[in-house]
Short mmCIF file of C-alpha atoms and ligand atoms in Angstrom, two decimals:
data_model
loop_
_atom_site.label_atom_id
_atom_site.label_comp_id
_atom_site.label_asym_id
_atom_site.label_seq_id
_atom_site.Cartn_x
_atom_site.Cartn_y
_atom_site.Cartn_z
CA UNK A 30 0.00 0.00 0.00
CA UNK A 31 1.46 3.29 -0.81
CA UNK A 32 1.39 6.04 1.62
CA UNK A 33 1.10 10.55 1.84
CA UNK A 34 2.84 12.75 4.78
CA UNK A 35 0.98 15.63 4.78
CA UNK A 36 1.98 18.56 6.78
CA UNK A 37 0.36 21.30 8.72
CA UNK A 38 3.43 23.11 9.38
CA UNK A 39 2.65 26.34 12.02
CA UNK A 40 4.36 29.07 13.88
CA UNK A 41 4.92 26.95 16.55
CA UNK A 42 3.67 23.63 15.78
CA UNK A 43 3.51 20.87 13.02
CA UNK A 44 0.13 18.43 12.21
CA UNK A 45 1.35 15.79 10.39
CA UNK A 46 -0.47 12.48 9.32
CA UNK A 47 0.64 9.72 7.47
CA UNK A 48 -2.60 8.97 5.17
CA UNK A 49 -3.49 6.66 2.43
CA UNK A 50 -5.13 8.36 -0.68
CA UNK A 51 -7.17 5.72 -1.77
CA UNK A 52 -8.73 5.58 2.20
CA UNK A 53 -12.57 6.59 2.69
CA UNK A 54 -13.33 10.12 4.22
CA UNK A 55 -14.20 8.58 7.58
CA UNK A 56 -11.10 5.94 7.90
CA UNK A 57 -8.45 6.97 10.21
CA UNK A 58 -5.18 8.05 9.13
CA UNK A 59 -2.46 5.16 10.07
CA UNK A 60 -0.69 7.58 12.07
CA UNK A 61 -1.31 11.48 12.95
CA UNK A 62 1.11 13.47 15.13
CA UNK A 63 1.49 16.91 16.96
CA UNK A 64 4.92 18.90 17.35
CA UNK A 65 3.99 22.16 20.05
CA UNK A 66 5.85 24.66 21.47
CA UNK A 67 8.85 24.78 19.28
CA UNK A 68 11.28 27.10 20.63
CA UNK A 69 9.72 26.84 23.86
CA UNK A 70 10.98 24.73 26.81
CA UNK A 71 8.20 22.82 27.10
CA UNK A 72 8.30 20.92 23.55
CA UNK A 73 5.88 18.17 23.40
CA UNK A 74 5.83 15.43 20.68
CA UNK A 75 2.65 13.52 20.12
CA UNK A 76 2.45 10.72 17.98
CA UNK A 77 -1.21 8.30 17.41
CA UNK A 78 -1.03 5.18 15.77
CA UNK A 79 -3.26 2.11 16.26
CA UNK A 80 -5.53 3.20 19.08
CA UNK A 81 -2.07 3.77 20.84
CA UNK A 82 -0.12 6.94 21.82
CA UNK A 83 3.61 8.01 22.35
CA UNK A 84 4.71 11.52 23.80
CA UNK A 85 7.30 12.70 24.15
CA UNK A 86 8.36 15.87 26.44
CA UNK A 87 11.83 17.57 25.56
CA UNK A 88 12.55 21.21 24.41
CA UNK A 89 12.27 21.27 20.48
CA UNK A 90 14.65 23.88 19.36
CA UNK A 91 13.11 24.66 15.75
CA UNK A 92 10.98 22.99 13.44
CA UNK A 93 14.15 21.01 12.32
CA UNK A 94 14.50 19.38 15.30
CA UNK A 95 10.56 18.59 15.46
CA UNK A 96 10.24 16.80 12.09
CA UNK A 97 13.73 14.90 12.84
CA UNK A 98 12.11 13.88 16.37
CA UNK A 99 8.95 13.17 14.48
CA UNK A 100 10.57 11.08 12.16
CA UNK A 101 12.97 9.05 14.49
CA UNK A 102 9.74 7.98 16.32
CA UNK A 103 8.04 6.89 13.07
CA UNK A 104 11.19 5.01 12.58
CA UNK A 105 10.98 3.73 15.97
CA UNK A 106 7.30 2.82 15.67
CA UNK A 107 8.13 0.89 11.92
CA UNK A 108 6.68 3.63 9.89
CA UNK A 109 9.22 5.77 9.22
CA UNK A 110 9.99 6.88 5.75
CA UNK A 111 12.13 3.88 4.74
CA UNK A 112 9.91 1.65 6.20
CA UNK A 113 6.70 2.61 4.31
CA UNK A 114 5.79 3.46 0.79
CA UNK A 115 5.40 6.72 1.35
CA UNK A 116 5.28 8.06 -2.32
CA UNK A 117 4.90 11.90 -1.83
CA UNK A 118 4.52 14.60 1.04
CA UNK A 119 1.31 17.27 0.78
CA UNK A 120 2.20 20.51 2.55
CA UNK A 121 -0.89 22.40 3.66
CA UNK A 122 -0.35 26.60 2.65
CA UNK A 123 -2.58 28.87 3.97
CA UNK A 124 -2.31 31.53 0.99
CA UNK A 125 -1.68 31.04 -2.94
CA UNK A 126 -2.70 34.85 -3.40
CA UNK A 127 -3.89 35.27 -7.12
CA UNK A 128 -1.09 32.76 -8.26
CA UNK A 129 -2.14 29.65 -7.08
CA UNK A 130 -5.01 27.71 -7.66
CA UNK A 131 -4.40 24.63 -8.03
CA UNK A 132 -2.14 21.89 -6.40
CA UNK A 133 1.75 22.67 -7.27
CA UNK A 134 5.03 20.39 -7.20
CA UNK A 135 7.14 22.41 -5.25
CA UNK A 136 10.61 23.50 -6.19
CA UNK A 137 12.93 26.45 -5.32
CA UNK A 138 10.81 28.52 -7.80
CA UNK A 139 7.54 27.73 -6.13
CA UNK A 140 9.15 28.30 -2.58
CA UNK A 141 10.06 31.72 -3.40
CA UNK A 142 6.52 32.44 -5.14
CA UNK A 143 5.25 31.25 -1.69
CA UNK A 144 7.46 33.53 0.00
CA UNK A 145 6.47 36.53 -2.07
CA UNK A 146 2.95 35.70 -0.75
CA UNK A 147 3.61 36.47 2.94
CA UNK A 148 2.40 40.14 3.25
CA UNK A 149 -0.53 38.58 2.52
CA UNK A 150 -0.29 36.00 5.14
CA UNK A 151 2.44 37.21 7.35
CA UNK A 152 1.97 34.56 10.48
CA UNK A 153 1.04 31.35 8.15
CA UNK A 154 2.95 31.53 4.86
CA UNK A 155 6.60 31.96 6.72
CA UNK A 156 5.47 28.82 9.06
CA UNK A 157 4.57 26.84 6.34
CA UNK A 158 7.43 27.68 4.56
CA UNK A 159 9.81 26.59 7.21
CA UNK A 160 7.94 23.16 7.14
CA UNK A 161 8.40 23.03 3.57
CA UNK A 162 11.78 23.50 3.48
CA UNK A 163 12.74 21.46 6.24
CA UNK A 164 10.68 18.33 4.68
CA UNK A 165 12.55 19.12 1.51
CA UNK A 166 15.52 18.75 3.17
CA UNK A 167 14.81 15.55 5.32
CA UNK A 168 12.77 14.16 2.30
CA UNK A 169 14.86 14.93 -1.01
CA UNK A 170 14.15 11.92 -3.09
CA UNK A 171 9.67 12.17 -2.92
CA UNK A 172 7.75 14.69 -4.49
CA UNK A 173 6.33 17.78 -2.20
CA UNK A 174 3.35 19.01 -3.19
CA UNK A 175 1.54 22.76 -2.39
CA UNK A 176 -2.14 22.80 -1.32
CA UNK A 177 -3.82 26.04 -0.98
CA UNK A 178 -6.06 27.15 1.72
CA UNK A 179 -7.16 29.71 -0.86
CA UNK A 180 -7.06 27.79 -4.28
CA UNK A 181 -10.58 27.55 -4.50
CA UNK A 182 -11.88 30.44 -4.45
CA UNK A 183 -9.15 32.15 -6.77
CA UNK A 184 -11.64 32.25 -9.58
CA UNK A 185 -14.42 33.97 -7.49
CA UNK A 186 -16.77 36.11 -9.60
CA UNK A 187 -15.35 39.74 -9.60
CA UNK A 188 -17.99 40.99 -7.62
CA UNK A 189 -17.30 39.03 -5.27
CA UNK A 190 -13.66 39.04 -4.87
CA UNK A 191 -13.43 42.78 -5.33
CA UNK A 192 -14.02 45.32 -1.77
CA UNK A 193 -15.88 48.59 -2.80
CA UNK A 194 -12.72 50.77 -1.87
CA UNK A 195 -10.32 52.38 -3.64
CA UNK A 196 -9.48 50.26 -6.43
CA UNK A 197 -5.87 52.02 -7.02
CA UNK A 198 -4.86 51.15 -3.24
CA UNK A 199 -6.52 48.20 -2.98
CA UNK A 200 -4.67 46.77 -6.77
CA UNK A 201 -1.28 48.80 -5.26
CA UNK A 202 -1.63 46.05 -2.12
CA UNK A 203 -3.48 43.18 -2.97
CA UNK A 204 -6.50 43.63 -1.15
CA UNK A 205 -9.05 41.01 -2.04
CA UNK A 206 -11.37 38.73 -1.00
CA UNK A 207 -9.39 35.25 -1.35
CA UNK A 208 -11.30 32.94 0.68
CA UNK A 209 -9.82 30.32 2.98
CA UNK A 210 -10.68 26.53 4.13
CA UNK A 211 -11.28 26.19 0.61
CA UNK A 212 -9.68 22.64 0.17
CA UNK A 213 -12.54 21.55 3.10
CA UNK A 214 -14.98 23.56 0.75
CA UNK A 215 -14.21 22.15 -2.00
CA UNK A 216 -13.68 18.19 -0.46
CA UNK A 217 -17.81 18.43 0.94
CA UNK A 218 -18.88 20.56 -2.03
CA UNK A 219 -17.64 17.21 -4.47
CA UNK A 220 -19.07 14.63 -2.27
CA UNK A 221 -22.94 16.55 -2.20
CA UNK A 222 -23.59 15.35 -6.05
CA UNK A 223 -23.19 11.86 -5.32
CA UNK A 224 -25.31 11.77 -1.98
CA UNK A 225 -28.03 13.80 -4.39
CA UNK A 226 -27.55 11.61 -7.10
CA UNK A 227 -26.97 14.72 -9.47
CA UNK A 228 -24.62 15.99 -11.68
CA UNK A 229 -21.77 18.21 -10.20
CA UNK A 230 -22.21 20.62 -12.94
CA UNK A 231 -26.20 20.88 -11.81
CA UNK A 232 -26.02 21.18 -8.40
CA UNK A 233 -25.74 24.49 -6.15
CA UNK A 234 -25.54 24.10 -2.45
CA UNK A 235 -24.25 26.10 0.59
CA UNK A 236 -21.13 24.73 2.82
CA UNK A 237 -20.56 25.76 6.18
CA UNK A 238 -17.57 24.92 7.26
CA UNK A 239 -18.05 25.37 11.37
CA UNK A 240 -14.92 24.55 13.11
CA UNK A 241 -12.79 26.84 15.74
CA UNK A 242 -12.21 28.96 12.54
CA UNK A 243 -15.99 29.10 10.55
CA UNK A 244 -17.05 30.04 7.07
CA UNK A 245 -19.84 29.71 4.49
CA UNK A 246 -19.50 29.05 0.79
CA UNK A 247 -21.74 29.33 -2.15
CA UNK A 248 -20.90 27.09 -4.73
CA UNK A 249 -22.93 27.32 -8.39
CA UNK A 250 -22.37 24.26 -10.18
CA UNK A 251 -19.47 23.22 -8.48
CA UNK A 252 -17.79 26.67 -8.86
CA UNK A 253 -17.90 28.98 -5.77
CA UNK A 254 -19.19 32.48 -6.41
CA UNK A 255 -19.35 33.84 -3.10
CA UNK A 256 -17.50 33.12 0.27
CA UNK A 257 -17.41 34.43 3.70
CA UNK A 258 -13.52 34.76 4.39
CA UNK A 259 -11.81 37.70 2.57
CA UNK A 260 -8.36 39.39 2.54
CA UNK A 261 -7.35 37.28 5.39
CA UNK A 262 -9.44 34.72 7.50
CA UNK A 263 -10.88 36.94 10.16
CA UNK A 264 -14.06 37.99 7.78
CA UNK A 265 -17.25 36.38 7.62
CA UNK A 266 -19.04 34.67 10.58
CA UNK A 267 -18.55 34.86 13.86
CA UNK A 268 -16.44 32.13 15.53
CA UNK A 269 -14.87 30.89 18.37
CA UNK A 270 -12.51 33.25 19.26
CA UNK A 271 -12.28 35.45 15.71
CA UNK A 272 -15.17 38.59 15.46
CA UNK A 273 -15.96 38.13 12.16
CA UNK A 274 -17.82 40.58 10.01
CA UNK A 275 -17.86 44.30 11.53
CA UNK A 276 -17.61 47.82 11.36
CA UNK A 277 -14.39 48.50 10.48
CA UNK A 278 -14.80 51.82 12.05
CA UNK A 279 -14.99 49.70 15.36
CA UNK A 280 -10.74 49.53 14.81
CA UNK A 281 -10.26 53.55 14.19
CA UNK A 282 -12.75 53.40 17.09
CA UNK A 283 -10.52 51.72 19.28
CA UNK A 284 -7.42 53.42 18.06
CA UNK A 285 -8.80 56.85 18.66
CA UNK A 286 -11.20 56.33 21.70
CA UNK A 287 -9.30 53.03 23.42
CA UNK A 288 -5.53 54.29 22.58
CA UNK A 289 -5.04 50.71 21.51
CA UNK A 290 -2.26 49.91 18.91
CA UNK A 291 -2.93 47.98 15.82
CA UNK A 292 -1.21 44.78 16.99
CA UNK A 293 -3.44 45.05 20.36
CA UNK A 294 -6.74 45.59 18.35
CA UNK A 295 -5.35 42.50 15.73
CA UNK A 296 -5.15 40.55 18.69
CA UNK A 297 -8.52 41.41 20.12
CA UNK A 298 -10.31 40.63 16.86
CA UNK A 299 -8.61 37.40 16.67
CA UNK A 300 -8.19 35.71 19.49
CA UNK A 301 -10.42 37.50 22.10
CA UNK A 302 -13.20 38.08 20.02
CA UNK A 303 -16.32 35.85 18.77
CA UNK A 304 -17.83 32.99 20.73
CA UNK A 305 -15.12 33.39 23.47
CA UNK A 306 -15.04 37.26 23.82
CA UNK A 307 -18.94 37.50 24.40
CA UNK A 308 -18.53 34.45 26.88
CA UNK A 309 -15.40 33.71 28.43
CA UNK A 310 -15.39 30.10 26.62
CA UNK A 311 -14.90 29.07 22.50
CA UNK A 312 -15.34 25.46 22.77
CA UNK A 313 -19.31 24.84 21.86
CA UNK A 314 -19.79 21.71 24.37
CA UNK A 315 -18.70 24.47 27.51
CA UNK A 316 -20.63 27.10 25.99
CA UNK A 317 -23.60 24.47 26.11
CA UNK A 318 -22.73 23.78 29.54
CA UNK A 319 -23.06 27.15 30.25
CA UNK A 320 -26.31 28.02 28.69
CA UNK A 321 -27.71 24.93 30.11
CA UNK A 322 -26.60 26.31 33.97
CA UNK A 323 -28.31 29.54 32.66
CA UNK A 324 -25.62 31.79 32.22
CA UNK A 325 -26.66 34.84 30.11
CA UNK A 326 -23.46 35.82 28.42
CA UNK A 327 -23.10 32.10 26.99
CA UNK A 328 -26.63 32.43 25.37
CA UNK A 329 -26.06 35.78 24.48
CA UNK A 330 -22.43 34.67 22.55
CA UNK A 331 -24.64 31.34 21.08
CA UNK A 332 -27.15 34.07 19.59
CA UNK A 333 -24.77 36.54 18.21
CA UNK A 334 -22.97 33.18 16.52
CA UNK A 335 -26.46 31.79 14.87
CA UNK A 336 -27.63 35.47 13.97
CA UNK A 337 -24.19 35.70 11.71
CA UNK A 338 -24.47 32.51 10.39
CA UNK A 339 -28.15 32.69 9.18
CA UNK A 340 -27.51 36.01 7.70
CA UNK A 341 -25.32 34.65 5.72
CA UNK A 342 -27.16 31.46 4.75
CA UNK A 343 -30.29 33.85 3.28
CA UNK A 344 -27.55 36.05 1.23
CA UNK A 345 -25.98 32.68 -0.36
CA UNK A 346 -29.63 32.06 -1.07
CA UNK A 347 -30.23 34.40 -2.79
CA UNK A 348 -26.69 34.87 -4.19
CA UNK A 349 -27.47 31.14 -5.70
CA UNK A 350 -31.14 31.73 -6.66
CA UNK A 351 -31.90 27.94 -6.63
CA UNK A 352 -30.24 25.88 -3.37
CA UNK A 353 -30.15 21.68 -3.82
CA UNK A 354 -28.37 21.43 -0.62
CA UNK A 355 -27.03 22.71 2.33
CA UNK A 356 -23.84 20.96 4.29
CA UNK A 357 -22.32 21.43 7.95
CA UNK A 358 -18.67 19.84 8.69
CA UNK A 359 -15.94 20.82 10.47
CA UNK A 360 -15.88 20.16 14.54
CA UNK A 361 -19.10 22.69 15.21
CA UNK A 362 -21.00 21.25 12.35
CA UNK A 363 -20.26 17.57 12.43
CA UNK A 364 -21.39 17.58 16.62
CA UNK A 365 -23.51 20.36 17.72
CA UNK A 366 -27.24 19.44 16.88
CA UNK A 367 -28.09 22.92 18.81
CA UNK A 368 -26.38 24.81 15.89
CA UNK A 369 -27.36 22.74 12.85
CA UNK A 370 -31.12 23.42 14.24
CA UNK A 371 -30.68 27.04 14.76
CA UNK A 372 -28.90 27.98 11.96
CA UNK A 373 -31.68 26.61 9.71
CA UNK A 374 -35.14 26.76 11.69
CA UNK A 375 -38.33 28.15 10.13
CA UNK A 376 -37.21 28.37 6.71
CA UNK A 377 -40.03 26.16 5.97
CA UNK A 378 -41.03 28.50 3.49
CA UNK A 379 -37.81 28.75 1.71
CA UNK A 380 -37.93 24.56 1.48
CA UNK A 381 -35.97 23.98 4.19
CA UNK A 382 -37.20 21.72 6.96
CA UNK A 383 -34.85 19.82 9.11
CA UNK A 384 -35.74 16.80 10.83
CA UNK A 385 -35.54 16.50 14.20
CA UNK A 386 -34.55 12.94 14.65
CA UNK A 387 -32.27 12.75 11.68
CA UNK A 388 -30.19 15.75 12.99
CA UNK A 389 -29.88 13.92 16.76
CA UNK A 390 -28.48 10.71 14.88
CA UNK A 391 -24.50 10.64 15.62
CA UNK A 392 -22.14 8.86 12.76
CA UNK A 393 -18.84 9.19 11.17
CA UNK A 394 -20.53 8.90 8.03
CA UNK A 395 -22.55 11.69 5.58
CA UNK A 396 -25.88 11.86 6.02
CA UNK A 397 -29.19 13.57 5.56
CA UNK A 398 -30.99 15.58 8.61
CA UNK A 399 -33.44 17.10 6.23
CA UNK A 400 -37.24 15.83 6.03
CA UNK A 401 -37.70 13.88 2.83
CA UNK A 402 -40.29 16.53 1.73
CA UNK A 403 -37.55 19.44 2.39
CA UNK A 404 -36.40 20.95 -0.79
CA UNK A 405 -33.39 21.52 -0.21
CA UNK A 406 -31.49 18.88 1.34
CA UNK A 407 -29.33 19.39 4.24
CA UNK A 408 -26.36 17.14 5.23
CA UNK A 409 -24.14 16.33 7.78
CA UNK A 410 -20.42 15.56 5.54
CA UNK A 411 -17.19 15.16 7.88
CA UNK A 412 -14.68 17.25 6.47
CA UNK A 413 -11.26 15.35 6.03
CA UNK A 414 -8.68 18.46 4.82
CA UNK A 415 -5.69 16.10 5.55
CA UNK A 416 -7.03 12.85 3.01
CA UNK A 417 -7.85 15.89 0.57
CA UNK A 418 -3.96 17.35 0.37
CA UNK A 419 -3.15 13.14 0.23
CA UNK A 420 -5.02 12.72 -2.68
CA UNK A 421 -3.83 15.74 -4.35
CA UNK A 422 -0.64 15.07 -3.38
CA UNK A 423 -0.67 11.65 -4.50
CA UNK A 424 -1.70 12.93 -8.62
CA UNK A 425 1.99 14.22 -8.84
CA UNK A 426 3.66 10.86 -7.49
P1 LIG B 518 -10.22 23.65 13.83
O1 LIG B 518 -10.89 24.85 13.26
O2 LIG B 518 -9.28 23.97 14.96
O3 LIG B 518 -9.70 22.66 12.81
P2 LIG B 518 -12.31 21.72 14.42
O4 LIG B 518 -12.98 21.64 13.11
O5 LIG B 518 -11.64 20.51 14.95
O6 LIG B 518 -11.37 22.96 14.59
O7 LIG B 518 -13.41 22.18 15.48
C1 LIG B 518 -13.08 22.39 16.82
C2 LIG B 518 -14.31 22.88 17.56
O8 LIG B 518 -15.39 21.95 17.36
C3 LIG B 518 -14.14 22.93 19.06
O9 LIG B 518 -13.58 24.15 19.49
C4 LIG B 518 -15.56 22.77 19.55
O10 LIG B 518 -16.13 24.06 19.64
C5 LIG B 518 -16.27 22.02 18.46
N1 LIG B 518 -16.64 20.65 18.85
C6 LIG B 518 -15.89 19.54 18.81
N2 LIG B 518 -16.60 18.47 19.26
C7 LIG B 518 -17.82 18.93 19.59
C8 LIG B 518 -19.01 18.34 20.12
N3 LIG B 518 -19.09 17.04 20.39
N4 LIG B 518 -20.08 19.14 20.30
C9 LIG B 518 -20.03 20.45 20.01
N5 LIG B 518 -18.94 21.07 19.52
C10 LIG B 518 -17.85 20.33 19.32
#
């Protein structure tokens, strides 16, 4: 059997899993494994295999030294490099800009393309590049591949992609919507034809993608025109600990009125903001806990998170004209019956009726939760990002 090491490389941590391409969406990778706090004393390596688990605790000096540890333990567990057929490695990117859209075989060329990329993505692109090159390094003889967080949605419709500001500015520095999560947008957007039983071409449905990071696509015969993550991945709905859509005047606001600088209001609107800023809490089974003990501020924070995500179901609606289906994934909308309910209740009229019992019905697997006289059909589809980058990984092997 031949085998992909994909790679999630971050600013301080590296995903990695070692996945076959032919698996189903809902098999488990043979092994999956967590690097943390690189450059940090308290380095941590975590590798899953077989039901079993091996950490390791020991400072990791750079992400070097984590994919060496990494693979010395896949050595030590027999499935290290030379001891399976691994026949490519998938690096995850978070931004192609306008140049990428599809997959790419990486060379020096395509590293320094990447590179070019990171004013756009200034945290993500430099942390993926390290992984890259470090792979590269430790891997010479197999194929690396590029797959973009934003590839997607690089053909959006202009009206779209484009913001209504200055269009000399906004050319002069890139600013765009480009969309993000789209290989998990893309991966449940191919698998909705074959639960309908339709052509892809014929088919226009809505994907929510509801994880600690949450977005909304609409997707028009397998093309998305519309999606709810723009110049960088803070846009859109509101999530767990990211604001979402607002008034950007809210950050002159807090310049002027707050004396806050721009990295203290980037900070607030990223990781204090959303679910967790209105509540204390971004994790949906605690903020259930806490509405169900009656505490205000949780079902305040749940509210604010439907109301965002609704709006933006009725403007893909309409964006789309004619809906077939509608699909959650991602941790949020895999789990949480609550939000699946919410997010779609009394749209009877629109042809849109979920069923109860359907939605309370727990499974790896996709599935329906709509009535079968609902219209449009809503799903449940497990989003599998990692198997996606295998398999495109895998075409260039
Ligand atoms: P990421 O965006 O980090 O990839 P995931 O898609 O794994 O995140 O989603 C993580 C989130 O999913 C958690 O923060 C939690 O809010 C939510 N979640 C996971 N399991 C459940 C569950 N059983 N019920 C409700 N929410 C859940």
């Amino acid at each position: 059997m031949s085998y992909v090491l994909v790679i999630n490389s971050g600013s301080s941590s590296i995903k990695f899993q070692i996945v076959d391409p032919q698996a189903g969406a809902t098999d488990d990778p043979m092994v999956s494994g967590l690097v943390e706090q690189i450059g940090e004393d308290n380095g941590r390596l975590t590798v899953k295999y077989d039901g079993k688990k091996v950490v390791k605790q020991q400072p990791i000096k750079d992400h070097t030294a984590g994919l060496k540890l990494s693979i010395d333990q896949l050595e030590r567990i027999g499935m290290g490099p030379t001891q399976v057929d691994l026949i490519a490695v998938g690096h995850r990117v978070v931004h192609g800009g306008m140049v990428f859209s599809a997959p790419e075989l990486i060379n020096d060329q395509v590293v320094e393309m990447i590179r070019d990329l990171i004013p756009l993505a200034p945290l993500h692109n430099p942390a993926n590049i390290d992984g890259i090159d470090v792979a590269r390094e430790l891997l010479p003889n197999l194929p690396h591949v590029a797959v973009f967080d934003t590839g997607f949605f690089r053909d959006l419709p202009p009206a779209a992609a484009l913001y209504a500001i200055n269009a000399e500015v906004a050319a002069a520095n890139q600013v765009r919507r480009y969309g993000f999560h789209g290989t998990s947008h893309e991966f449940i957007s191919q698998q909705v034809p074959e639960l309908l039983g339709a052509p892809a071409n014929e088919v226009n449905q809505i994907t929510l993608h509801l994880g600690n990071g949450a977005s909304a696509s609409a997707i028009h015969g397998g093309q998305p025109i519309d999606t709810t993550m723009g110049l960088t991945p803070l846009a859109g709905l509101a999530m767990g600990t990211r604001c979402g859509d607002i008034d950007p005047g809210i950050i002159f606001h807090l310049a002027r009125q707050a004396d806050m600088s721009i990295d203290e209001i980037d900070n607030l609107l990223n990781k204090q903001s959303g679910v967790k800023g209105l509540s204390g809490v971004n994790d949906f089974r605690q903020l259930r806990e806490l509405i169900d003990a009656g505490n205000e501020d949780a079902w305040l924070a749940y509210n604010v998170y439907i109301h965002a995500l609704r709006r933006f179901i009725g403007a893909y609606m309409v964006a789309l004209g004619r809906v077939d289906a509608i699909s959650f994934t991602a941790g949020v909308g895999e789990n949480d019956t609550n939000v699946r309910y919410d997010a779609l209740a009394g749209l009877e009229m629109y042809g849109i009726e979920i069923d109860e019992e359907r939605n309370q019905i727990r499974s790896d697997e996709p599935r329906l939760i709509s009535t079968d006289n609902s219209r449009v059909k809503v799903f449940v589809v497990p989003t599998n990002e990692e198997l996606a980058i295998a398999r495109k990984a895998a075409a260039f092997a």
